[in-house]
PDB file of N, CA and C in Angstrom:
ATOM      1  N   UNK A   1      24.541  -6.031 -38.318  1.00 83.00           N
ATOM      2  CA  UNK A   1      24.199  -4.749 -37.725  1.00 83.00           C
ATOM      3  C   UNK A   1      25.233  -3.712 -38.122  1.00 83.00           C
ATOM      4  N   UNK A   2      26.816  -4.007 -38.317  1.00 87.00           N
ATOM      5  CA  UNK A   2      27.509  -2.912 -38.218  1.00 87.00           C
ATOM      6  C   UNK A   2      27.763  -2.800 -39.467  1.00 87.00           C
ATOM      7  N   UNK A   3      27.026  -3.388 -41.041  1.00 90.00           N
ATOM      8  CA  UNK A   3      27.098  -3.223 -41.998  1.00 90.00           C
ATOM      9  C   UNK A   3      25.892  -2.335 -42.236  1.00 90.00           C
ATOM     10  N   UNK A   4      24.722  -2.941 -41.442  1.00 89.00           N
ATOM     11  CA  UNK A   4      23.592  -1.727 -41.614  1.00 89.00           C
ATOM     12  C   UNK A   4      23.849  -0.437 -41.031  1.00 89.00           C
ATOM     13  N   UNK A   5      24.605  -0.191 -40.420  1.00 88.00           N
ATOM     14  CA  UNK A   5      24.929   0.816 -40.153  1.00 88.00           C
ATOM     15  C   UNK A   5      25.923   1.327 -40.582  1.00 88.00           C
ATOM     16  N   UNK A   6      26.989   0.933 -41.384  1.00 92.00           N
ATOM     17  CA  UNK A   6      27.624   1.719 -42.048  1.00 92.00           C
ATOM     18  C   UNK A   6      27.231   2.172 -43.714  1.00 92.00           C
ATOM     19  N   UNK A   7      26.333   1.762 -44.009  1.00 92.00           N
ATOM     20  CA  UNK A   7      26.123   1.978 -45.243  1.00 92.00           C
ATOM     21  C   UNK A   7      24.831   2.775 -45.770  1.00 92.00           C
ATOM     22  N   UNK A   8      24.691   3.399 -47.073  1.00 93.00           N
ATOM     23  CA  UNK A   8      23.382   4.275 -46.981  1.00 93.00           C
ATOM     24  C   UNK A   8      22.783   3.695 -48.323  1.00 93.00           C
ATOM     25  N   UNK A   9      22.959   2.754 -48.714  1.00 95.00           N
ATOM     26  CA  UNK A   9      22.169   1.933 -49.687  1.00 95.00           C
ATOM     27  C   UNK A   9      20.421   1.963 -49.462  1.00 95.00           C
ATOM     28  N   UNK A  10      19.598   1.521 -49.441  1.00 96.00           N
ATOM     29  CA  UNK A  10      18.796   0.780 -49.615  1.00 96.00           C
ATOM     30  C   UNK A  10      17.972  -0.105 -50.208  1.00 96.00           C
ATOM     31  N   UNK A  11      17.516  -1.025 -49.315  1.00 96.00           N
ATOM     32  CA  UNK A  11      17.183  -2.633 -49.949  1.00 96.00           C
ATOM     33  C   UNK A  11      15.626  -2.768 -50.010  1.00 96.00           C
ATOM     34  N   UNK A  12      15.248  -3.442 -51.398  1.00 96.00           N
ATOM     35  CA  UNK A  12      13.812  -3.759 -51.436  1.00 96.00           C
ATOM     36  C   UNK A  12      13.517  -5.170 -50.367  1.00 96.00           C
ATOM     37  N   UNK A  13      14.503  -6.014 -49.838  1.00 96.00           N
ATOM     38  CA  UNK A  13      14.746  -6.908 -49.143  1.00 96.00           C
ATOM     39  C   UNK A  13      15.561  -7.052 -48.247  1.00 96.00           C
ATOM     40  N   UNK A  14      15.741  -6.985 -46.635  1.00 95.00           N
ATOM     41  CA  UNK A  14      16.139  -7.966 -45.880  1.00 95.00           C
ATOM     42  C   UNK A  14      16.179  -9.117 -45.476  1.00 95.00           C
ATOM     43  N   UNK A  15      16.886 -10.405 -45.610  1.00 94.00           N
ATOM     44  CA  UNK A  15      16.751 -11.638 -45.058  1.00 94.00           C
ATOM     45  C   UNK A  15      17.654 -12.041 -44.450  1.00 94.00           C
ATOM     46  N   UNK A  16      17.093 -12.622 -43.260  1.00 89.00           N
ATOM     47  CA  UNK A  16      18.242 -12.892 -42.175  1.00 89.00           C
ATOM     48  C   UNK A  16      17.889 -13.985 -41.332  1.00 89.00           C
ATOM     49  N   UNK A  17      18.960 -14.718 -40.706  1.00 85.00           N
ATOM     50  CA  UNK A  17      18.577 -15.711 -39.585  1.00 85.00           C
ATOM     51  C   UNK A  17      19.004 -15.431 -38.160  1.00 85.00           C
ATOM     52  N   UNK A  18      18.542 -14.208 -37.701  1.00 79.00           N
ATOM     53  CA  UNK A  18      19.586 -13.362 -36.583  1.00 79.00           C
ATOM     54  C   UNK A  18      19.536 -14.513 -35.612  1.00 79.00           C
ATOM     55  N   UNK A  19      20.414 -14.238 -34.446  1.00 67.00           N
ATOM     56  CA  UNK A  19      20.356 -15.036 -33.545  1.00 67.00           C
ATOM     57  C   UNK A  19      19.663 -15.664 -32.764  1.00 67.00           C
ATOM     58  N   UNK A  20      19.016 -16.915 -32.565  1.00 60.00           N
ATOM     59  CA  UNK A  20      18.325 -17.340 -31.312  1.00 60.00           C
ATOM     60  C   UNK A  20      18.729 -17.369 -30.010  1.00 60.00           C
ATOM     61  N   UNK A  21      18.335 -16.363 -29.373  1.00 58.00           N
ATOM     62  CA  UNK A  21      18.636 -16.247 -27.682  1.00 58.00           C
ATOM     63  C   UNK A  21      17.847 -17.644 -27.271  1.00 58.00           C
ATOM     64  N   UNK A  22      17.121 -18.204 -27.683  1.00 50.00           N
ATOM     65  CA  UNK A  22      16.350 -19.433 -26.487  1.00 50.00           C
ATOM     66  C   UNK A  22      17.106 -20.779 -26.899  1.00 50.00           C
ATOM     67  N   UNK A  23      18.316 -21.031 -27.994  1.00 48.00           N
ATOM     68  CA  UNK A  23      18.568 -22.071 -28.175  1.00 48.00           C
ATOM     69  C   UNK A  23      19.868 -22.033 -28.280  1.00 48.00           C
ATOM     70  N   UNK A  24      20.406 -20.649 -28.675  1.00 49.00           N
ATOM     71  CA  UNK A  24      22.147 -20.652 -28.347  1.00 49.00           C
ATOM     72  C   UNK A  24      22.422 -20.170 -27.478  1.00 49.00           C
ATOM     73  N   UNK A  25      24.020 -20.099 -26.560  1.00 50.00           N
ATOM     74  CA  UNK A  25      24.087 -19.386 -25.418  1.00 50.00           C
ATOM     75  C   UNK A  25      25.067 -18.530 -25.995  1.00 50.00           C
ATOM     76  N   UNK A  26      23.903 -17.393 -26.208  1.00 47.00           N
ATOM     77  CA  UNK A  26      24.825 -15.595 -26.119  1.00 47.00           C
ATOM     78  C   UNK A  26      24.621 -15.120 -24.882  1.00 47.00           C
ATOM     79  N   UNK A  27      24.843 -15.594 -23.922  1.00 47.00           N
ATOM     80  CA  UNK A  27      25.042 -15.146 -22.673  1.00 47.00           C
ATOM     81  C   UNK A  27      23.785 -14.421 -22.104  1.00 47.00           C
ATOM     82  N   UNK A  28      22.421 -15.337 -22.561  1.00 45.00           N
ATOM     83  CA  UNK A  28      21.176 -14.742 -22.166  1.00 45.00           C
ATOM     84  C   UNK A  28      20.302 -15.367 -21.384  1.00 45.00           C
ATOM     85  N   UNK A  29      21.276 -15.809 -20.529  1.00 55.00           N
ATOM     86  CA  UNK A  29      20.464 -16.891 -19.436  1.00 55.00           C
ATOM     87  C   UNK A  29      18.970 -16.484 -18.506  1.00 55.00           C
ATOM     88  N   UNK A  30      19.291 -15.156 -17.981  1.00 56.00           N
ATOM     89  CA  UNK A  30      18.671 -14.435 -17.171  1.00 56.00           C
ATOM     90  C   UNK A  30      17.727 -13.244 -17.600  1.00 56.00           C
ATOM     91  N   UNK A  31      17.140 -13.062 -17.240  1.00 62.00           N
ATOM     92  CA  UNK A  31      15.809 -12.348 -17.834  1.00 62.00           C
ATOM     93  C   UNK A  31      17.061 -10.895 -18.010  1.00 62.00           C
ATOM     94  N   UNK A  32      17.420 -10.534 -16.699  1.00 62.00           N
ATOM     95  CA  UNK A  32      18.340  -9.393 -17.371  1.00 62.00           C
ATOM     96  C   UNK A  32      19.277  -9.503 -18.249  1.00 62.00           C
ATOM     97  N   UNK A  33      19.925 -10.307 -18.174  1.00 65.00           N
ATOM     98  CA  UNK A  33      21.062 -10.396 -19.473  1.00 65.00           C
ATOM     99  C   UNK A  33      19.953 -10.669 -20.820  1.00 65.00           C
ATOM    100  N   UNK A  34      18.646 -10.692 -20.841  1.00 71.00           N
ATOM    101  CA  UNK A  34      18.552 -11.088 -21.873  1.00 71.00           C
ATOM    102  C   UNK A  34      17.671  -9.931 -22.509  1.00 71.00           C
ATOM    103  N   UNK A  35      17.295  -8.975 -21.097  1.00 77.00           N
ATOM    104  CA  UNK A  35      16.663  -7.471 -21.392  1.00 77.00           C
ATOM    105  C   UNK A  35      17.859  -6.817 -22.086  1.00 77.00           C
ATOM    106  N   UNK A  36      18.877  -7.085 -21.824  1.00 79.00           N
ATOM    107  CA  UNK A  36      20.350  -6.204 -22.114  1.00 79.00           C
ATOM    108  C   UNK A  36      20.673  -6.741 -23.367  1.00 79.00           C
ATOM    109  N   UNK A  37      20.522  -7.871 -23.560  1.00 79.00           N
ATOM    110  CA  UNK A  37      20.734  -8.346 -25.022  1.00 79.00           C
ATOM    111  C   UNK A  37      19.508  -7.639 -26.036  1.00 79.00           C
ATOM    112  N   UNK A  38      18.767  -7.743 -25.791  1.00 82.00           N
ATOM    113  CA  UNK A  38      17.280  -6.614 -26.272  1.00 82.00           C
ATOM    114  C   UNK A  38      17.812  -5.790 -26.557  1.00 82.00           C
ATOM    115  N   UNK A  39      17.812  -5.180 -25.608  1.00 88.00           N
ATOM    116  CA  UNK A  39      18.011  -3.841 -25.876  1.00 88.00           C
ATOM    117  C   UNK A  39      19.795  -3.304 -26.389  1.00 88.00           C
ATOM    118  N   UNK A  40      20.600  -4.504 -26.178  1.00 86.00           N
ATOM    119  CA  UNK A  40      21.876  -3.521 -27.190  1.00 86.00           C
ATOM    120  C   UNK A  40      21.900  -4.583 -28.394  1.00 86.00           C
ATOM    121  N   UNK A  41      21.345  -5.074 -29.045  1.00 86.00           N
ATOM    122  CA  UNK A  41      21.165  -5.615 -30.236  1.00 86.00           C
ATOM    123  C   UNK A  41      19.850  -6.257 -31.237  1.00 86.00           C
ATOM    124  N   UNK A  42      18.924  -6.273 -30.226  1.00 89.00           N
ATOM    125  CA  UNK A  42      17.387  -7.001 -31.201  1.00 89.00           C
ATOM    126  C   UNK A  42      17.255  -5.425 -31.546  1.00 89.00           C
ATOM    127  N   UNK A  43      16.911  -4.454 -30.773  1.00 93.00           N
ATOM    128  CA  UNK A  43      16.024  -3.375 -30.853  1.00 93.00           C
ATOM    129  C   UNK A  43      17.065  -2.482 -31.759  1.00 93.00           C
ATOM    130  N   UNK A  44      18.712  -2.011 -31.827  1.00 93.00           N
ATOM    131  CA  UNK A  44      19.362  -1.401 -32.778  1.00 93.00           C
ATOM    132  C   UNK A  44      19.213  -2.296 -34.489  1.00 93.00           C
ATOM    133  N   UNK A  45      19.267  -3.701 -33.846  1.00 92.00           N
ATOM    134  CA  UNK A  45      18.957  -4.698 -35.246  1.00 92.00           C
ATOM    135  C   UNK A  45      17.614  -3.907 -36.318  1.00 92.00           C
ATOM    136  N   UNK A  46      16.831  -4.135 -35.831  1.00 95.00           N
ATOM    137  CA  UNK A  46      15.380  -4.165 -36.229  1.00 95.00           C
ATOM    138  C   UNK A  46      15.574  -2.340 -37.059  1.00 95.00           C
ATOM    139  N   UNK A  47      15.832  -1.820 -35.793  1.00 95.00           N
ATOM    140  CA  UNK A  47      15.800  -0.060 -36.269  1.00 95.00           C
ATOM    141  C   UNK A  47      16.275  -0.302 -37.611  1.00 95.00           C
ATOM    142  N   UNK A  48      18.300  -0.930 -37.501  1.00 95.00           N
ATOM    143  CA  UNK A  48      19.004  -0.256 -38.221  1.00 95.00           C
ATOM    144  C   UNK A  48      18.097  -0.829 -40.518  1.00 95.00           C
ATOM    145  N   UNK A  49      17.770  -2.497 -39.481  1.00 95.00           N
ATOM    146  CA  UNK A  49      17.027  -2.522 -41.235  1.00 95.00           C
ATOM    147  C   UNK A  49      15.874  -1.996 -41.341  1.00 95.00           C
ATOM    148  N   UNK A  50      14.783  -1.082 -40.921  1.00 95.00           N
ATOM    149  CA  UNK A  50      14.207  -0.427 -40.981  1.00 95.00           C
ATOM    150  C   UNK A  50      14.265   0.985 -41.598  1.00 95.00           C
ATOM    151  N   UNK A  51      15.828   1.386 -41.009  1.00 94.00           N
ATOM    152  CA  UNK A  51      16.132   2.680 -42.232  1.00 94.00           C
ATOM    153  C   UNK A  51      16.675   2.157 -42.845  1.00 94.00           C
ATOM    154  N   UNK A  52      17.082   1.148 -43.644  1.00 95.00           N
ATOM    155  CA  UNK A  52      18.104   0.655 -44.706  1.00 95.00           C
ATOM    156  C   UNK A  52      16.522   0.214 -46.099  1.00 95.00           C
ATOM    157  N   UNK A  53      15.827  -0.416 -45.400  1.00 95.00           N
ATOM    158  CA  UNK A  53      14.450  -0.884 -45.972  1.00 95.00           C
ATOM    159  C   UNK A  53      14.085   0.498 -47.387  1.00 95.00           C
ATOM    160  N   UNK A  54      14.024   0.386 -48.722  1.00 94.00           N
ATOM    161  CA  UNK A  54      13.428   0.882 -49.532  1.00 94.00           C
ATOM    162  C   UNK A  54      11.951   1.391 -48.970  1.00 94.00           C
ATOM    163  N   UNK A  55      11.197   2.063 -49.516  1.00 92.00           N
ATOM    164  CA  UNK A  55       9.535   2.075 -49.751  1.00 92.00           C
ATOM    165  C   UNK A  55       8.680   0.679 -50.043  1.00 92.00           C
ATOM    166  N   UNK A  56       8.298   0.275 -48.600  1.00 91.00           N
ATOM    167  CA  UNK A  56       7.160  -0.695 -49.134  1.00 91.00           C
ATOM    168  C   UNK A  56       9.015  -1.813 -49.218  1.00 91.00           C
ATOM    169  N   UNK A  57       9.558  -1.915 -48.611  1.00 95.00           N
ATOM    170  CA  UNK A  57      10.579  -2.813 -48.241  1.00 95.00           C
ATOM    171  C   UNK A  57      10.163  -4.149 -47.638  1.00 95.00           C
ATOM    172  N   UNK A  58      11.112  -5.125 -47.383  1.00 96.00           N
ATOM    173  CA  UNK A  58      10.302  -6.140 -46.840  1.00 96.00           C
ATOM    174  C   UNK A  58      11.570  -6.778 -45.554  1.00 96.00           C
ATOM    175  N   UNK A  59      11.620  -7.392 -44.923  1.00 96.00           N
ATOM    176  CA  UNK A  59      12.168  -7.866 -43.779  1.00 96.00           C
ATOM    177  C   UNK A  59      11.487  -9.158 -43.805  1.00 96.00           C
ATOM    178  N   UNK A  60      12.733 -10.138 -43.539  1.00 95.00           N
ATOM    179  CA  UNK A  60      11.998 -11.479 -43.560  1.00 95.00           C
ATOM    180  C   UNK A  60      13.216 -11.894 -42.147  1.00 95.00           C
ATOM    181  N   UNK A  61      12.386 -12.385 -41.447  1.00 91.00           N
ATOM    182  CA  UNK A  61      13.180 -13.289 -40.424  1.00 91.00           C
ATOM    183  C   UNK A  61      13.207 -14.520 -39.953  1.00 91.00           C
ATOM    184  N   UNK A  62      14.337 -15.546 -40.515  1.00 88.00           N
ATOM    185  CA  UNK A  62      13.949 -16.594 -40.344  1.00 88.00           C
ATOM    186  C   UNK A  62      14.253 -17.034 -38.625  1.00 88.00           C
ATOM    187  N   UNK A  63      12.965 -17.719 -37.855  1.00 82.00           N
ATOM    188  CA  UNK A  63      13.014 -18.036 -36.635  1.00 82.00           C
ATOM    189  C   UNK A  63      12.252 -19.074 -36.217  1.00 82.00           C
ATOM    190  N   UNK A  64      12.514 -19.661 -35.060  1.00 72.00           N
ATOM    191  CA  UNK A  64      12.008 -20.799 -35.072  1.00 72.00           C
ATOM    192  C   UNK A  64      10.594 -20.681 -34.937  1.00 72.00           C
ATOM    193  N   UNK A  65       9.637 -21.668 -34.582  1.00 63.00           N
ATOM    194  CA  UNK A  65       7.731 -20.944 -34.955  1.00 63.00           C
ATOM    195  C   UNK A  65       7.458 -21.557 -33.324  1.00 63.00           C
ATOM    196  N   UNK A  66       7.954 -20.693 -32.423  1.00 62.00           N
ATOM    197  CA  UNK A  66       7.623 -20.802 -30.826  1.00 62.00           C
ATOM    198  C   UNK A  66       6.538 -19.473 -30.594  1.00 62.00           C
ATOM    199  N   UNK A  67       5.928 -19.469 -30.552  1.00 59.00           N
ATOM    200  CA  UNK A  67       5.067 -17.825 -30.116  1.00 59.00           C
ATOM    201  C   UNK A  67       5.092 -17.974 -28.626  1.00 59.00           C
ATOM    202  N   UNK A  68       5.580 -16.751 -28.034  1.00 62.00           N
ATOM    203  CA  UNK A  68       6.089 -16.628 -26.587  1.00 62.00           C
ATOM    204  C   UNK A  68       7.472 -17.071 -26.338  1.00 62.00           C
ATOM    205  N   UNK A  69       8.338 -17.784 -27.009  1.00 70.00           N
ATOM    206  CA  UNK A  69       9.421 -18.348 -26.753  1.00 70.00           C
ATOM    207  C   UNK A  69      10.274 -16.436 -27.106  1.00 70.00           C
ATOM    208  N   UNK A  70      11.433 -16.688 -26.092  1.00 73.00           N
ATOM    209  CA  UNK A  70      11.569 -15.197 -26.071  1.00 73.00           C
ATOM    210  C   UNK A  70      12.331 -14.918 -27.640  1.00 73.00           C
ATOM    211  N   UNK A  71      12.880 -15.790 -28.336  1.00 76.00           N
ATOM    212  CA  UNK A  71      13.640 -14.919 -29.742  1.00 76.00           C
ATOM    213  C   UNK A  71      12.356 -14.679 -30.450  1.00 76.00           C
ATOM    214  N   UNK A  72      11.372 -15.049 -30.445  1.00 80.00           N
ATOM    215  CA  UNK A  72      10.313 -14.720 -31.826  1.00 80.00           C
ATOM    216  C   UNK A  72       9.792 -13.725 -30.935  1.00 80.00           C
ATOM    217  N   UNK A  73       9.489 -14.266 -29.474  1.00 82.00           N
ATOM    218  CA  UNK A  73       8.689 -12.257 -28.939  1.00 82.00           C
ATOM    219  C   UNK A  73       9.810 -11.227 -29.046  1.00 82.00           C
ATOM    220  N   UNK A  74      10.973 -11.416 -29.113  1.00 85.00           N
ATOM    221  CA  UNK A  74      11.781 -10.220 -29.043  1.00 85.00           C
ATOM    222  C   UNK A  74      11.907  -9.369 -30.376  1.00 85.00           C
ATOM    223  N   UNK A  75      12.154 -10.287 -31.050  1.00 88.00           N
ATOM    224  CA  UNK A  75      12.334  -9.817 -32.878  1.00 88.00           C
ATOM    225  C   UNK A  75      10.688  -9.074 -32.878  1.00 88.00           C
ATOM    226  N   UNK A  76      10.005 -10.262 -32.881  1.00 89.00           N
ATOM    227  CA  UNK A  76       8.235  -9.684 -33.679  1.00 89.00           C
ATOM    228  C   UNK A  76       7.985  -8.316 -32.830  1.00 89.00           C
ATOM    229  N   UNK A  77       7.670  -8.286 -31.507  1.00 91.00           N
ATOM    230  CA  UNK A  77       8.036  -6.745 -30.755  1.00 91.00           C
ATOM    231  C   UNK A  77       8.807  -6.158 -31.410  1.00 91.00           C
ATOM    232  N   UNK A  78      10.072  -5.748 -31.635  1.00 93.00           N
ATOM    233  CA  UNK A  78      10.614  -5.094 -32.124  1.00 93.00           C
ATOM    234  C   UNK A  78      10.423  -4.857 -33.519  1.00 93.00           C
ATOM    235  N   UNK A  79      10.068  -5.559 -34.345  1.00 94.00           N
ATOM    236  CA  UNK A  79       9.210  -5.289 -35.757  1.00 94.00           C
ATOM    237  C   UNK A  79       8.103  -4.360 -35.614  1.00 94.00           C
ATOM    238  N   UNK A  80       7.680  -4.526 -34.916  1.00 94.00           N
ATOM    239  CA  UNK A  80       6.088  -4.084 -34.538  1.00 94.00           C
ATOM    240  C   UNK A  80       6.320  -2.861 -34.129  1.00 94.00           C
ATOM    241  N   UNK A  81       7.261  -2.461 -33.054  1.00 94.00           N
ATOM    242  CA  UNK A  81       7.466  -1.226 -32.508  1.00 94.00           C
ATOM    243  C   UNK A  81       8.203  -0.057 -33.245  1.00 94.00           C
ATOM    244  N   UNK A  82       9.029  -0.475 -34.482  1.00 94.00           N
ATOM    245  CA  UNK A  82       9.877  -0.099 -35.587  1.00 94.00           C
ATOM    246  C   UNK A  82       8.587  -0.138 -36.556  1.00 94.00           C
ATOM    247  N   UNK A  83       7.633  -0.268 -36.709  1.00 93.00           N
ATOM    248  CA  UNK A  83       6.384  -0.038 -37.845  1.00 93.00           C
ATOM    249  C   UNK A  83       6.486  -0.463 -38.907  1.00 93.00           C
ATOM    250  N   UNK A  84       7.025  -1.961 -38.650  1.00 95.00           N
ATOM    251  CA  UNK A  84       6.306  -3.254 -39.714  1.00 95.00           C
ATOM    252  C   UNK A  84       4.951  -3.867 -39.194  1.00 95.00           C
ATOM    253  N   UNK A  85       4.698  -4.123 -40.411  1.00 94.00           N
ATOM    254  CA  UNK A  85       3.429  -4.645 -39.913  1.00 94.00           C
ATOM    255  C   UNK A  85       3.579  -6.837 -40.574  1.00 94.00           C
ATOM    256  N   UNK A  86       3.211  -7.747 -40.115  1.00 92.00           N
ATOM    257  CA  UNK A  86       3.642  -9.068 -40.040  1.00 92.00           C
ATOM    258  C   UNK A  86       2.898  -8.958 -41.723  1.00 92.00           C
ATOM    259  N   UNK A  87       3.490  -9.911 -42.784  1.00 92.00           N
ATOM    260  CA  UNK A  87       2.327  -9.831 -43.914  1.00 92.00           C
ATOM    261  C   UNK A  87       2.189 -11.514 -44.240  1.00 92.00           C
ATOM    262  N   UNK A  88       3.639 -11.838 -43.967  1.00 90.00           N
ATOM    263  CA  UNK A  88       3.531 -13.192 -44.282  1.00 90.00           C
ATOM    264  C   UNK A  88       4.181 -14.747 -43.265  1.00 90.00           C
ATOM    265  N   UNK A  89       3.713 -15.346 -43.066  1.00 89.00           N
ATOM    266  CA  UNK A  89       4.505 -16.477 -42.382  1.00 89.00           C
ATOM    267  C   UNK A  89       4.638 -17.628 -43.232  1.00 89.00           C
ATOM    268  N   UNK A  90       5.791 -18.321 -43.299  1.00 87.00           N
ATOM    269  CA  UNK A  90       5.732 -19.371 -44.263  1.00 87.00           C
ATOM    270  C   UNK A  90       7.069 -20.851 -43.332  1.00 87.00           C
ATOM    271  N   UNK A  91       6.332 -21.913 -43.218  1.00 84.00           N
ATOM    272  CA  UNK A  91       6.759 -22.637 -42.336  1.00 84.00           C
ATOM    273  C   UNK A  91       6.957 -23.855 -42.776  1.00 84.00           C
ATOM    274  N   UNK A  92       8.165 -24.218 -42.701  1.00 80.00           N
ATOM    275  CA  UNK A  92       8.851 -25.318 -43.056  1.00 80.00           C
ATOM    276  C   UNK A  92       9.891 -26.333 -41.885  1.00 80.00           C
ATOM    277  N   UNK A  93      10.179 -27.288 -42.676  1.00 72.00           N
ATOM    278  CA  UNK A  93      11.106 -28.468 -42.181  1.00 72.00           C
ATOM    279  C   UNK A  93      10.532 -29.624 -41.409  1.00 72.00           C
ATOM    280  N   UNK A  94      10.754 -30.546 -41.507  1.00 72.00           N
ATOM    281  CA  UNK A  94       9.872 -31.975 -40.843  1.00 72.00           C
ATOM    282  C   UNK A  94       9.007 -31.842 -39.608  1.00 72.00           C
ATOM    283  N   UNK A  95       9.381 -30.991 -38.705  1.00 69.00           N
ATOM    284  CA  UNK A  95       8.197 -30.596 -37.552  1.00 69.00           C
ATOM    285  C   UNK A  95       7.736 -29.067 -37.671  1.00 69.00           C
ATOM    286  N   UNK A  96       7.576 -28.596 -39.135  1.00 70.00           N
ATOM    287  CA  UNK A  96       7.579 -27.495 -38.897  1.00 70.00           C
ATOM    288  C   UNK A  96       7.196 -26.579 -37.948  1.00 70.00           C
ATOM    289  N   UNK A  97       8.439 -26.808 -37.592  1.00 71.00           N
ATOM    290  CA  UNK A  97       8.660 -25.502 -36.273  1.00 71.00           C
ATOM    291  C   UNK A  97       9.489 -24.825 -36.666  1.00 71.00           C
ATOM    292  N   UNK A  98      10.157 -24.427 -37.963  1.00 77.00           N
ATOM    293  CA  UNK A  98      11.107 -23.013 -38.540  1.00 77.00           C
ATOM    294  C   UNK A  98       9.893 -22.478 -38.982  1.00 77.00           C
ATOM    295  N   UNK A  99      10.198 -21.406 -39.445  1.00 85.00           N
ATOM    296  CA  UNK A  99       8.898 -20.358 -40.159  1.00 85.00           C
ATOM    297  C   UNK A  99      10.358 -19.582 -40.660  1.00 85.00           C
ATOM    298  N   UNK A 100       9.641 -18.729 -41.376  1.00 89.00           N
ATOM    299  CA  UNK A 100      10.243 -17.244 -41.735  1.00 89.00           C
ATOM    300  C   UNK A 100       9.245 -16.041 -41.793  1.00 89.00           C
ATOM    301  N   UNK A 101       9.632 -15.398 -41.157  1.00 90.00           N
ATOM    302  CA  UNK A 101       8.410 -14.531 -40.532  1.00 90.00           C
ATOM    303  C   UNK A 101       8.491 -13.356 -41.655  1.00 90.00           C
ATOM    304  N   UNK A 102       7.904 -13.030 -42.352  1.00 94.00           N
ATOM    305  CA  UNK A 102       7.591 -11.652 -43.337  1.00 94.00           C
ATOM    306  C   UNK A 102       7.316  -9.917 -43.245  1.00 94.00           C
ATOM    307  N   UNK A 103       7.738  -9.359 -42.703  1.00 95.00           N
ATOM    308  CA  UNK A 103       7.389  -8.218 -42.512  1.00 95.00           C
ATOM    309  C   UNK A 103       7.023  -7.055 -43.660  1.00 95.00           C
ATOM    310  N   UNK A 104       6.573  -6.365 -44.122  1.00 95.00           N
ATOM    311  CA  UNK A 104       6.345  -4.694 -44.762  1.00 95.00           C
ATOM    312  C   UNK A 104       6.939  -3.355 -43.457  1.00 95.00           C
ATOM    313  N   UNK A 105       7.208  -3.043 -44.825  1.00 89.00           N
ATOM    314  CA  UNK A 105       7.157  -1.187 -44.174  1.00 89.00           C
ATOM    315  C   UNK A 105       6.615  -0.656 -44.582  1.00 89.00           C
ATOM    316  N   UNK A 106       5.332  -0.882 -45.332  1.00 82.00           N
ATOM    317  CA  UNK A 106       3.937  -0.533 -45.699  1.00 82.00           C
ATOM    318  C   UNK A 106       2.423  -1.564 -45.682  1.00 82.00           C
ATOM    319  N   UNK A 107       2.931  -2.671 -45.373  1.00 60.00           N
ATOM    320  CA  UNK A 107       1.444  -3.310 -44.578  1.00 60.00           C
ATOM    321  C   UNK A 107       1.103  -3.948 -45.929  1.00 60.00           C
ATOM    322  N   UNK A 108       1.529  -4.160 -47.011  1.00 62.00           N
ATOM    323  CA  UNK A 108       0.930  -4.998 -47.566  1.00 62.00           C
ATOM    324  C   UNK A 108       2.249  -5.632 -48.829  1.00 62.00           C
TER     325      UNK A 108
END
């Protein structure tokens, strides 16, 4: 985050494995600590590679493949609300339950 924000480059690619709030403890036990974690790092995250993102840029996030589990609703919300649109999912490892989730900043 504090590299995307210090810099005015931009990337035809983001890839990242940001943090899992549902399987590490960043201190997000509680629905509020974990609204507060939202909101002072998923939601500046997402923004800051969103303006860093080229034309037609891409964002890839690797996360585990829980739908509803709160790190994939927090990230994918926040993709969504920052105006990516999802293009690709691609899912791996012996139970595949990792994915890497694909985003655009132009939808295709």
């Amino acid at each position: 985050l504090e590299f995307l924000q210090r810099t005015d480059d931009k990337f035809g690619m983001i890839f990242t494995s940001p943090p899992f709030m549902d399987t590490e403890d960043y201190g997000t036990q509680s629905d509020s600590m974990r609204q507060d974690w939202i909101e002072s790092f998923v939601l500046p995250f997402i923004q800051a590679c969103r303006s860093r993102l080229a034309p037609g840029g891409r964002l890839a996030l690797h996360l585990k493949d829980v739908k509803g589990a709160p790190t994939f609703t927090a990230y994918h919300m926040a993709a969504l609300g920052a105006g990516f649109k999802q293009i690709a999912k691609h899912k791996y490892g012996r139970s595949w339950t990792q994915s890497v989730y694909v985003y655009s900043t132009s939808g295709n």
